[in-house]
Each structure stands twice: as structure tokens, then as C-alpha cells.
Amino acid sequence: MSASVAFRADATNQIGTGHFMRCLTLADALHRNGARIRFVSRGLPNHLGDMLTARGMEFVRLNCNTAPERLDNLAHSNWLGTSQAQDARDTLEALAGRRWDWLVVDHYALDARWESAMRVAAGQIMVIDDLADRQHDCDLLLDQNYYLDLQTRYATKVPDHCRLLLGPRYALLRDEFQKLREQLRARTGKVKRIMVFFGGVDAGNYTGLSIQALSGVDNADFAVDVVIGAQHPRRSEIERACATHGYTCHVQTARMAEIMAAADLSIGAGGSATWERCCLGLPTLSICTAENQRRQVADAAEASLLYAPSGEGDLVDLIRRHTRCLLENASILNVISTAAMKAVDGRGASRIVRDLNIQNTDSVSVRPAVAGDGAVVWPWRNSEKTRRFSFDPSPVSLESHLAWWNRSLANNRRILLIGSLEAQEIGVIR
């Protein structure tokens, strides 16, 4: 019998689409491994529900006209539209008919009270969180963000048995980001193309402010790609502004990774898109658009993963001034691009599938090795079991190993192959 995984996540003008999209990325990876998937959502836009149906996933829409109850005392309780108790009853009804192997919840308005109520429907519970501002009753917790105190921030907020998956190495990115990454290097040289993206909703219209800022940059010698969601509240206005200034406007695009890969600089918000940009080495001038992004953006900037300008006042002027600064400082962009690519390799979803222990045992594949596989193979080369059968049993440094790896790839008399179980590398053949 195939494994079964249920997801509880919402996407609204207030919440944005990031929580839903990262859940969908994980669901896609699980679905490829043979898992049965069901999404449970309240207020989900029709085009996102259609995405689930097109993928062959089950979808249950919760009633948005639930009789009002007193909301809970969490910072984001108003995101839920009802009380946790009512949402738990609704979700249990939506999950009826079977016991689910895993329930994945990604919602700032739900905590241990809701999760405990779900135990009757799910064998194990996984929480996706960024805030560490509430208690959880879960077996696995994912926080894919970079924080200076990442290793301690959940110490008193989860059960002792809970496993923690922490940091950008677990970032939930679609397959195209990992594939394009293999063709890219850290950015160098002049900025020729700028990308603007502030999430699938952008209720504050930071996109429009960025267009205004860029249109005032003196002696501008760059192309601009503006990306917005189909539900953007100022869509027509943005499309007109792009036409006026000669910018390209992409609405609900399926080419996000390609657009990022083609850009030399990005202007955007924090959130999940941060790790997409890092994976492709795209330096970002990051503007905090919500209070719950403030810590994430500040700590990522401290680690040189993005550029976060400080200052109050006119946001158009701030974006324009700092864009000019970055256009004139290619070395800063190179530092950010290099650090970003080191932090995120695009394999987060496959790592999480492995930790959920959901595998399709009929999907072993072999492919030609590429340069980026060298770092994956290095710990295998240095494992005690491998060294026992090597001509030279001593460990090798990463630098020496990568030099050998690159020479081997260039040697037309040698073939290197990587064996994978779905998207997870499991061995090397020479």
C-alpha cells in the first residue's frame, strides 16, 4: 500500500502564497515517490486548487463562512479565519476515511493544541515553521531559514522526541532550480538584467514602488523583468508601467527559475523566494515587507546571503539609492552570490523525503556526473568503509578531491556516473 500524506496550508491576500507553494514542492517530491497526497485549505484561490487537481492530488476546501468563535492568542491567529478548535474539527472531517501516515502543517495560526487534536488522524506530524513563537506537538519540524540562533530557537518549543531539520540545506525548492544551478557560477561583472519579485500577492505593492525606483536610475543600462502573481491587486497598473518603461512583465509565470538564472541582481522580499535566489546565486536587494520577515532578512544579511538596506523614509528613494550603489560595486554582488550558492544546493526536498522515510523502491536511476556532484561524493570517499578498500586509505581534503573530480570529468577515457533513488544521490560508479 502506498504511503499517504496530508497537508494543511492556506494562501490568501493576507498570508501570501509562499506557505502553499513550499508545501506543494514537498508534495510533488512525495508524489513522485508514490505517496497519496491530500491538501486541506481554507480560502485557497481557484488557480492554486487547479494546480493540485492537475497533479492528481486530492483537495478539500474548508468552508470560509464558519460561524465566528473567539480567536486564539497567537500573533497570527487572525490568519486562520476561525478558532483552532473549529479548524481542527473541520480538518478532521476533511481527512476522514483513512489514517494518514504523515500530516504536514504550515500555518502560523496553528500550534500544539491543533496538532494534538490531529493525532487521531495521522501517524506522525511534521510542522513547517519560521517563527519559533509557539509550542508544537510534532515528530518532525522544518525551519528552512538561516538564523544566527538556529540551533537553539526551538529548544523549549517541541517534544523531546521531535527531530529538527534546520537551515537552508533543507530549503524546499522545485526541481528546476537544482537543474539550472548546475549551469551557473557566482555572478561577476556588470549588471545587465534586474529581476523584481515580491511574492505571489504583494498586497503592499512593493512591485510598483520598485518599478518607480528603477525608472529613475540615471544612465540605466539594464533590462528589467517584473514578476507578479495572477491575484496581484494592482496588476493592470503594473502592466501599464512596465510597458511605459520597456520592462518585461511576467504574470503567474512557470519560468521563475529561468528568469532568476538570467538576472544579475534581484529586488524582492524575504520569505521562500530568498532560498530560490540563493540556490541560483542571484544577489538580492531585500526589502522586508512583513514583520515576520524582519529577523530572517537581518540574519541572512549578516551572513552575506543578501543585501538588506537600512533606513527610514521614502522607500522609492531607498531602493533607487541602494540599487545605484550595487550597480557600482560588482565585488559586493560577487560576495553575496558566492555565499548564497554555498548555503543552498537545491536538494532540500529530497533530503526531507528521506527523513519522512517515504520511498519508491522501483525508481533507482543512473546519470552522468557533473561538477556539482564532487562535493556530494567527497564524504563518501572519506568514509572509513570506503577508505578500507582504497589504494591510499588516508582521508583527502575537499580541495584535493574536487581537483581530482574535475580532472576526471575532463578525461574522455573515464566515465563517472551518479546513482539516485528519485532525487537523492546514493552512490557513484567509475
Short mmCIF file of C-alpha atoms in Angstrom, two decimals:
data_model
loop_
_atom_site.label_atom_id
_atom_site.label_comp_id
_atom_site.label_asym_id
_atom_site.label_seq_id
_atom_site.Cartn_x
_atom_site.Cartn_y
_atom_site.Cartn_z
CA MET A 1 0.00 0.00 0.00
CA SER A 2 1.32 3.46 -0.90
CA ALA A 3 2.12 5.95 1.82
CA SER A 4 -0.36 8.75 2.48
CA VAL A 5 0.47 12.36 3.33
CA ALA A 6 -1.97 15.17 4.10
CA PHE A 7 -1.13 18.89 4.02
CA ARG A 8 -2.79 21.76 5.89
CA ALA A 9 -1.79 25.14 4.41
CA ASP A 10 -3.57 28.30 3.25
CA ALA A 11 -2.91 31.04 0.69
CA THR A 12 -4.79 34.34 0.91
CA ASN A 13 -4.09 38.02 0.25
CA GLN A 14 -3.06 38.32 3.90
CA ILE A 15 -0.92 35.16 4.05
CA GLY A 16 0.55 35.20 0.55
CA THR A 17 1.31 32.09 -1.49
CA GLY A 18 4.71 31.10 -0.03
CA HIS A 19 3.41 28.60 2.55
CA PHE A 20 1.27 26.81 -0.02
CA MET A 21 3.99 26.73 -2.68
CA ARG A 22 6.67 25.23 -0.44
CA CYS A 23 4.17 22.58 0.67
CA LEU A 24 3.40 21.87 -2.98
CA THR A 25 7.11 21.42 -3.69
CA LEU A 26 7.34 18.80 -0.93
CA ALA A 27 4.09 17.20 -2.10
CA ASP A 28 5.47 16.89 -5.64
CA ALA A 29 8.57 15.10 -4.35
CA LEU A 30 6.47 12.75 -2.22
CA HIS A 31 4.03 12.14 -5.07
CA ARG A 32 6.91 11.07 -7.32
CA ASN A 33 7.81 8.54 -4.63
CA GLY A 34 4.35 7.01 -4.83
CA ALA A 35 2.64 8.78 -1.92
CA ARG A 36 -1.05 9.61 -1.95
CA ILE A 37 -1.47 13.36 -1.32
CA ARG A 38 -4.41 15.36 0.04
CA PHE A 39 -4.40 19.14 0.63
CA VAL A 40 -6.77 20.76 3.09
CA SER A 41 -7.06 24.54 2.72
CA ARG A 42 -9.31 27.44 3.63
CA GLY A 43 -9.67 30.34 1.20
CA LEU A 44 -7.33 28.91 -1.44
CA PRO A 45 -7.54 30.78 -4.80
CA ASN A 46 -9.04 28.72 -7.59
CA HIS A 47 -5.89 28.71 -9.73
CA LEU A 48 -3.91 27.09 -6.89
CA GLY A 49 -6.60 24.47 -6.36
CA ASP A 50 -6.44 23.74 -10.09
CA MET A 51 -2.69 23.13 -9.75
CA LEU A 52 -3.40 20.35 -7.25
CA THR A 53 -6.05 18.75 -9.42
CA ALA A 54 -3.79 18.85 -12.48
CA ARG A 55 -1.13 16.96 -10.49
CA GLY A 56 -3.54 14.19 -9.49
CA MET A 57 -3.59 15.28 -5.83
CA GLU A 58 -6.69 15.35 -3.68
CA PHE A 59 -8.00 18.70 -2.46
CA VAL A 60 -10.59 19.53 0.18
CA ARG A 61 -11.65 23.16 0.51
CA LEU A 62 -12.71 24.22 4.01
CA ASN A 63 -15.74 26.48 4.44
CA CYS A 64 -14.81 30.16 4.80
CA ASN A 65 -18.19 31.02 6.30
CA THR A 66 -17.57 29.17 9.54
CA ALA A 67 -19.52 30.62 12.45
CA PRO A 68 -17.16 33.04 14.23
CA GLU A 69 -15.62 31.97 17.50
CA ARG A 70 -13.18 33.71 19.83
CA LEU A 71 -9.80 33.64 18.14
CA ASP A 72 -6.73 32.27 19.92
CA ASN A 73 -3.96 34.39 21.39
CA LEU A 74 -1.24 33.72 18.79
CA ALA A 75 0.40 36.59 16.93
CA HIS A 76 -1.12 35.40 13.63
CA SER A 77 -4.44 33.98 14.89
CA ASN A 78 -6.42 36.23 12.53
CA TRP A 79 -4.83 34.43 9.58
CA LEU A 80 -6.98 31.36 10.26
CA GLY A 81 -10.42 32.95 9.97
CA THR A 82 -11.75 30.88 12.87
CA SER A 83 -10.56 29.29 16.12
CA GLN A 84 -8.06 26.44 16.24
CA ALA A 85 -10.73 24.23 17.80
CA GLN A 86 -13.12 24.82 14.91
CA ASP A 87 -10.37 24.39 12.34
CA ALA A 88 -9.37 21.09 13.96
CA ARG A 89 -12.94 19.81 13.67
CA ASP A 90 -13.12 20.91 10.04
CA THR A 91 -9.75 19.37 9.18
CA LEU A 92 -10.56 16.04 10.87
CA GLU A 93 -13.73 15.87 8.78
CA ALA A 94 -11.70 16.62 5.63
CA LEU A 95 -9.24 13.83 6.48
CA ALA A 96 -11.91 11.27 7.28
CA GLY A 97 -11.90 7.90 5.60
CA ARG A 98 -8.37 6.78 6.40
CA ARG A 99 -5.50 7.22 8.83
CA TRP A 100 -2.71 9.25 7.25
CA ASP A 101 0.94 8.27 7.61
CA TRP A 102 2.00 11.92 7.84
CA LEU A 103 0.22 15.23 8.33
CA VAL A 104 2.26 18.28 7.25
CA VAL A 105 1.09 21.64 8.65
CA ASP A 106 2.44 25.02 7.53
CA HIS A 107 0.43 27.74 9.28
CA TYR A 108 1.45 30.48 11.72
CA ALA A 109 -2.04 30.40 13.32
CA LEU A 110 -1.83 26.74 14.41
CA ASP A 111 0.10 25.37 17.38
CA ALA A 112 0.34 22.33 19.69
CA ARG A 113 -3.36 22.48 20.61
CA TRP A 114 -4.40 21.91 16.99
CA GLU A 115 -1.62 19.42 16.34
CA SER A 116 -2.55 17.30 19.38
CA ALA A 117 -6.14 17.13 18.13
CA MET A 118 -4.85 15.77 14.80
CA ARG A 119 -3.13 12.76 16.40
CA VAL A 120 -6.25 10.63 15.88
CA ALA A 121 -5.96 11.11 12.10
CA ALA A 122 -2.21 10.91 11.49
CA GLY A 123 0.55 8.53 12.45
CA GLN A 124 3.14 11.34 12.54
CA ILE A 125 3.03 15.11 12.28
CA MET A 126 5.51 17.42 10.54
CA VAL A 127 5.48 21.17 11.19
CA ILE A 128 6.97 23.76 8.84
CA ASP A 129 7.75 26.92 10.80
CA ASP A 130 9.88 30.06 10.60
CA LEU A 131 8.95 32.00 13.71
CA ALA A 132 9.64 29.77 16.75
CA ASP A 133 6.97 31.77 18.61
CA ARG A 134 4.66 28.96 19.82
CA GLN A 135 4.58 25.39 21.15
CA HIS A 136 4.32 22.39 18.82
CA ASP A 137 3.26 18.77 19.24
CA CYS A 138 5.10 17.22 16.30
CA ASP A 139 7.50 14.45 15.35
CA LEU A 140 9.50 16.43 12.77
CA LEU A 141 9.98 20.20 12.45
CA LEU A 142 11.42 22.00 9.43
CA ASP A 143 12.73 25.56 9.52
CA GLN A 144 14.48 26.16 6.20
CA ASN A 145 15.68 29.66 7.07
CA TYR A 146 19.04 30.93 8.25
CA TYR A 147 19.11 32.38 11.77
CA LEU A 148 22.06 33.16 13.98
CA ASP A 149 20.46 31.16 16.84
CA LEU A 150 19.04 28.41 14.61
CA GLN A 151 20.30 25.52 16.74
CA THR A 152 18.63 26.72 19.96
CA ARG A 153 15.48 28.62 18.97
CA TYR A 154 13.16 25.55 19.17
CA ALA A 155 14.80 24.01 22.28
CA THR A 156 11.76 24.51 24.54
CA LYS A 157 9.04 24.54 21.87
CA VAL A 158 8.93 20.93 20.64
CA PRO A 159 8.74 17.49 22.34
CA ASP A 160 12.00 15.75 23.26
CA HIS A 161 11.49 13.10 20.56
CA CYS A 162 11.00 15.68 17.77
CA ARG A 163 13.62 15.66 15.00
CA LEU A 164 14.71 19.07 13.74
CA LEU A 165 15.60 19.86 10.12
CA LEU A 166 17.18 23.30 10.29
CA GLY A 167 18.71 25.68 7.79
CA PRO A 168 18.74 26.42 4.04
CA ARG A 169 20.17 23.00 3.14
CA TYR A 170 16.56 21.85 3.64
CA ALA A 171 15.03 24.67 1.58
CA LEU A 172 12.04 23.40 -0.39
CA LEU A 173 12.85 24.27 -3.98
CA ARG A 174 11.36 22.92 -7.19
CA ASP A 175 13.50 20.62 -9.36
CA GLU A 176 14.22 23.26 -11.98
CA PHE A 177 16.28 25.28 -9.51
CA GLN A 178 18.68 22.43 -8.83
CA LYS A 179 18.99 21.62 -12.55
CA LEU A 180 19.69 25.22 -13.58
CA ARG A 181 22.14 25.68 -10.72
CA GLU A 182 24.47 23.14 -12.33
CA GLN A 183 24.90 25.51 -15.29
CA LEU A 184 25.65 28.62 -13.21
CA ARG A 185 28.58 30.21 -11.42
CA ALA A 186 28.70 33.06 -8.93
CA ARG A 187 27.83 36.39 -10.55
CA THR A 188 30.67 38.63 -11.70
CA GLY A 189 30.90 41.75 -13.81
CA LYS A 190 28.34 44.33 -14.85
CA VAL A 191 24.63 44.13 -14.01
CA LYS A 192 22.79 43.70 -17.31
CA ARG A 193 19.42 42.40 -16.07
CA ILE A 194 17.42 43.08 -12.89
CA MET A 195 14.53 40.98 -11.62
CA VAL A 196 11.73 42.39 -9.42
CA PHE A 197 9.57 39.94 -7.44
CA PHE A 198 7.71 40.47 -4.17
CA GLY A 199 5.73 37.25 -3.87
CA GLY A 200 2.57 35.93 -5.43
CA VAL A 201 0.29 38.51 -3.77
CA ASP A 202 2.29 41.66 -2.80
CA ALA A 203 -0.63 43.41 -1.11
CA GLY A 204 1.58 46.42 -0.30
CA ASN A 205 2.51 46.88 -3.99
CA TYR A 206 6.25 46.92 -3.39
CA THR A 207 6.49 45.88 -7.04
CA GLY A 208 5.08 49.21 -8.18
CA LEU A 209 7.42 51.13 -5.88
CA SER A 210 10.42 49.22 -7.27
CA ILE A 211 9.40 49.99 -10.86
CA GLN A 212 9.18 53.67 -9.92
CA ALA A 213 12.61 53.50 -8.28
CA LEU A 214 14.32 51.76 -11.21
CA SER A 215 12.79 54.11 -13.77
CA GLY A 216 14.61 56.97 -12.02
CA VAL A 217 18.09 55.41 -12.08
CA ASP A 218 20.35 57.68 -14.15
CA ASN A 219 22.02 56.26 -17.25
CA ALA A 220 20.22 52.96 -16.78
CA ASP A 221 21.78 50.30 -18.99
CA PHE A 222 19.96 47.19 -17.86
CA ALA A 223 16.87 45.18 -18.74
CA VAL A 224 14.16 44.58 -16.10
CA ASP A 225 11.95 41.51 -15.55
CA VAL A 226 8.95 42.14 -13.29
CA VAL A 227 7.19 39.05 -11.91
CA ILE A 228 3.74 39.18 -10.28
CA GLY A 229 1.02 36.70 -9.38
CA ALA A 230 -2.33 36.49 -11.13
CA GLN A 231 -4.02 37.86 -7.99
CA HIS A 232 -1.85 40.98 -7.63
CA PRO A 233 -4.23 43.78 -6.58
CA ARG A 234 -2.54 46.34 -8.90
CA ARG A 235 -1.91 44.04 -11.83
CA SER A 236 -3.25 46.34 -14.59
CA GLU A 237 -1.32 49.31 -13.21
CA ILE A 238 1.93 47.32 -13.11
CA GLU A 239 1.46 46.00 -16.64
CA ARG A 240 0.97 49.57 -17.90
CA ALA A 241 4.06 50.83 -16.02
CA CYS A 242 6.18 48.02 -17.48
CA ALA A 243 5.01 48.84 -20.98
CA THR A 244 5.83 52.52 -20.42
CA HIS A 245 9.39 51.86 -19.27
CA GLY A 246 10.18 48.95 -21.60
CA TYR A 247 10.25 46.37 -18.82
CA THR A 248 9.04 42.78 -19.28
CA CYS A 249 6.08 41.81 -17.07
CA HIS A 250 5.58 38.11 -16.27
CA VAL A 251 2.20 37.17 -14.77
CA GLN A 252 1.89 33.84 -12.91
CA THR A 253 4.89 32.54 -14.79
CA ALA A 254 6.06 28.93 -14.87
CA ARG A 255 9.57 30.16 -15.79
CA MET A 256 10.62 31.61 -12.43
CA ALA A 257 13.90 29.68 -12.24
CA GLU A 258 14.87 30.72 -15.79
CA ILE A 259 14.16 34.38 -15.07
CA MET A 260 16.24 34.25 -11.89
CA ALA A 261 19.09 32.48 -13.64
CA ALA A 262 19.18 35.15 -16.36
CA ALA A 263 19.29 38.07 -13.89
CA ASP A 264 22.37 39.66 -12.31
CA LEU A 265 20.52 41.42 -9.48
CA SER A 266 17.15 40.96 -7.82
CA ILE A 267 14.93 43.29 -5.83
CA GLY A 268 12.45 41.43 -3.64
CA ALA A 269 11.07 40.44 -0.27
CA GLY A 270 12.17 37.84 2.25
CA GLY A 271 10.34 34.53 2.56
CA SER A 272 10.71 31.37 0.50
CA ALA A 273 11.93 33.18 -2.63
CA THR A 274 15.10 34.07 -0.68
CA TRP A 275 16.34 30.48 -0.99
CA GLU A 276 15.38 30.18 -4.66
CA ARG A 277 17.56 33.18 -5.38
CA CYS A 278 20.40 31.84 -3.22
CA CYS A 279 20.33 28.47 -4.99
CA LEU A 280 20.92 30.21 -8.32
CA GLY A 281 23.47 32.65 -6.89
CA LEU A 282 21.29 35.70 -7.60
CA PRO A 283 22.31 38.67 -5.39
CA THR A 284 19.28 40.38 -3.88
CA LEU A 285 18.46 43.81 -2.56
CA SER A 286 15.95 42.55 0.00
CA ILE A 287 13.13 44.70 1.35
CA CYS A 288 11.30 43.48 4.45
CA THR A 289 7.57 43.54 3.59
CA ALA A 290 6.22 41.95 6.79
CA GLU A 291 7.20 41.94 10.43
CA ASN A 292 7.63 38.15 10.42
CA GLN A 293 10.37 38.51 7.76
CA ARG A 294 12.43 41.07 9.67
CA ARG A 295 14.58 38.63 11.65
CA GLN A 296 15.09 36.31 8.67
CA VAL A 297 16.26 39.13 6.39
CA ALA A 298 18.55 40.68 9.02
CA ASP A 299 20.29 37.41 9.90
CA ALA A 300 20.66 36.38 6.25
CA ALA A 301 22.25 39.77 5.52
CA GLU A 302 24.64 39.24 8.44
CA ALA A 303 25.80 36.05 6.70
CA SER A 304 26.21 37.87 3.34
CA LEU A 305 23.38 35.86 1.76
CA LEU A 306 21.61 39.03 0.64
CA TYR A 307 21.84 42.82 0.83
CA ALA A 308 19.36 44.45 3.23
CA PRO A 309 19.47 48.25 3.27
CA SER A 310 18.61 50.04 6.49
CA GLY A 311 16.93 53.40 6.81
CA GLU A 312 13.55 55.02 7.17
CA GLY A 313 11.62 57.36 4.94
CA ASP A 314 10.72 57.21 1.28
CA LEU A 315 11.00 53.62 0.07
CA VAL A 316 11.30 54.58 -3.60
CA ASP A 317 14.31 56.73 -2.81
CA LEU A 318 15.85 53.99 -0.64
CA ILE A 319 15.53 51.34 -3.38
CA ARG A 320 16.90 53.74 -6.01
CA ARG A 321 19.92 54.80 -3.92
CA HIS A 322 20.91 51.27 -2.95
CA THR A 323 20.37 49.95 -6.48
CA ARG A 324 22.81 52.58 -7.72
CA CYS A 325 25.26 51.51 -5.02
CA LEU A 326 25.09 47.86 -6.07
CA LEU A 327 25.37 48.69 -9.77
CA GLU A 328 28.69 50.38 -9.00
CA ASN A 329 30.06 47.62 -6.74
CA ALA A 330 30.37 44.32 -8.60
CA SER A 331 32.58 42.95 -5.81
CA ILE A 332 29.71 43.16 -3.30
CA LEU A 333 27.43 41.26 -5.66
CA ASN A 334 30.08 38.58 -6.15
CA VAL A 335 30.50 38.11 -2.39
CA ILE A 336 26.73 37.71 -1.94
CA SER A 337 26.39 35.39 -4.94
CA THR A 338 29.22 33.14 -3.76
CA ALA A 339 27.96 32.89 -0.17
CA ALA A 340 24.39 32.25 -1.35
CA MET A 341 25.34 29.33 -3.61
CA LYS A 342 27.35 27.74 -0.80
CA ALA A 343 24.35 27.95 1.55
CA VAL A 344 21.70 26.41 -0.74
CA ASP A 345 22.27 23.49 -3.11
CA GLY A 346 18.65 22.86 -4.14
CA ARG A 347 18.42 19.34 -2.73
CA GLY A 348 16.29 20.17 0.32
CA ALA A 349 13.11 18.40 -0.83
CA SER A 350 14.92 15.10 -1.46
CA ARG A 351 16.54 15.30 2.00
CA ILE A 352 13.14 15.78 3.63
CA VAL A 353 11.59 12.90 1.67
CA ARG A 354 14.38 10.71 3.01
CA ASP A 355 13.69 11.86 6.58
CA LEU A 356 9.99 11.11 6.15
CA ASN A 357 11.09 7.62 5.06
CA ILE A 358 8.75 7.54 2.06
CA GLN A 359 10.46 5.87 -0.87
CA ASN A 360 9.51 4.35 -4.19
CA THR A 361 11.83 1.35 -4.33
CA ASP A 362 11.39 0.97 -8.11
CA SER A 363 12.92 4.30 -9.06
CA VAL A 364 16.70 3.82 -8.92
CA SER A 365 18.36 5.69 -11.80
CA VAL A 366 21.88 6.39 -13.09
CA ARG A 367 23.04 9.61 -14.75
CA PRO A 368 26.36 11.16 -15.87
CA ALA A 369 28.13 13.02 -13.09
CA VAL A 370 28.52 16.81 -13.19
CA ALA A 371 30.89 19.21 -11.45
CA GLY A 372 28.44 19.93 -8.62
CA ASP A 373 28.41 16.25 -7.61
CA GLY A 374 32.02 16.46 -6.43
CA ALA A 375 31.05 17.89 -3.04
CA VAL A 376 28.38 15.19 -2.62
CA VAL A 377 30.84 12.36 -3.33
CA TRP A 378 33.63 13.73 -1.08
CA PRO A 379 32.22 12.43 2.26
CA TRP A 380 31.61 9.04 0.62
CA ARG A 381 35.28 8.97 -0.45
CA ASN A 382 36.39 9.74 3.11
CA SER A 383 34.14 7.28 4.92
CA GLU A 384 36.02 4.59 6.82
CA LYS A 385 34.34 1.77 4.89
CA THR A 386 35.39 3.27 1.55
CA ARG A 387 38.97 4.05 2.58
CA ARG A 388 39.45 0.47 3.73
CA PHE A 389 39.42 -0.62 0.08
CA SER A 390 41.33 2.35 -1.40
CA PHE A 391 44.90 2.28 -2.67
CA ASP A 392 45.51 5.23 -0.35
CA PRO A 393 43.43 4.74 2.85
CA SER A 394 44.09 8.22 4.23
CA PRO A 395 41.37 10.92 4.08
CA VAL A 396 41.66 13.58 1.34
CA SER A 397 40.88 17.28 1.64
CA LEU A 398 37.89 18.74 -0.18
CA GLU A 399 40.23 20.83 -2.34
CA SER A 400 42.24 17.80 -3.44
CA HIS A 401 39.12 15.75 -4.04
CA LEU A 402 37.48 18.44 -6.21
CA ALA A 403 40.68 18.85 -8.23
CA TRP A 404 40.67 15.09 -8.94
CA TRP A 405 36.94 15.16 -9.65
CA ASN A 406 37.25 17.92 -12.24
CA ARG A 407 40.21 16.21 -13.91
CA SER A 408 38.20 13.00 -14.10
CA LEU A 409 35.24 14.75 -15.71
CA ALA A 410 37.59 16.23 -18.32
CA ASN A 411 39.18 12.84 -19.06
CA ASN A 412 37.38 11.36 -22.08
CA ARG A 413 38.70 7.90 -21.17
CA ARG A 414 36.95 7.92 -17.79
CA ILE A 415 33.23 7.79 -17.06
CA LEU A 416 31.72 8.93 -13.78
CA LEU A 417 28.09 8.07 -13.02
CA ILE A 418 25.81 9.00 -10.11
CA GLY A 419 23.16 6.58 -8.88
CA SER A 420 19.99 8.11 -7.39
CA LEU A 421 16.86 6.97 -5.63
CA GLU A 422 14.45 9.57 -7.03
CA ALA A 423 16.20 12.90 -6.39
CA GLN A 424 18.51 11.57 -3.64
CA GLU A 425 22.05 10.60 -4.66
CA ILE A 426 23.03 7.20 -3.23
CA GLY A 427 26.27 6.19 -4.95
CA VAL A 428 29.00 6.81 -7.52
CA ILE A 429 30.24 4.49 -10.29
CA ARG A 430 33.60 4.98 -12.00
#
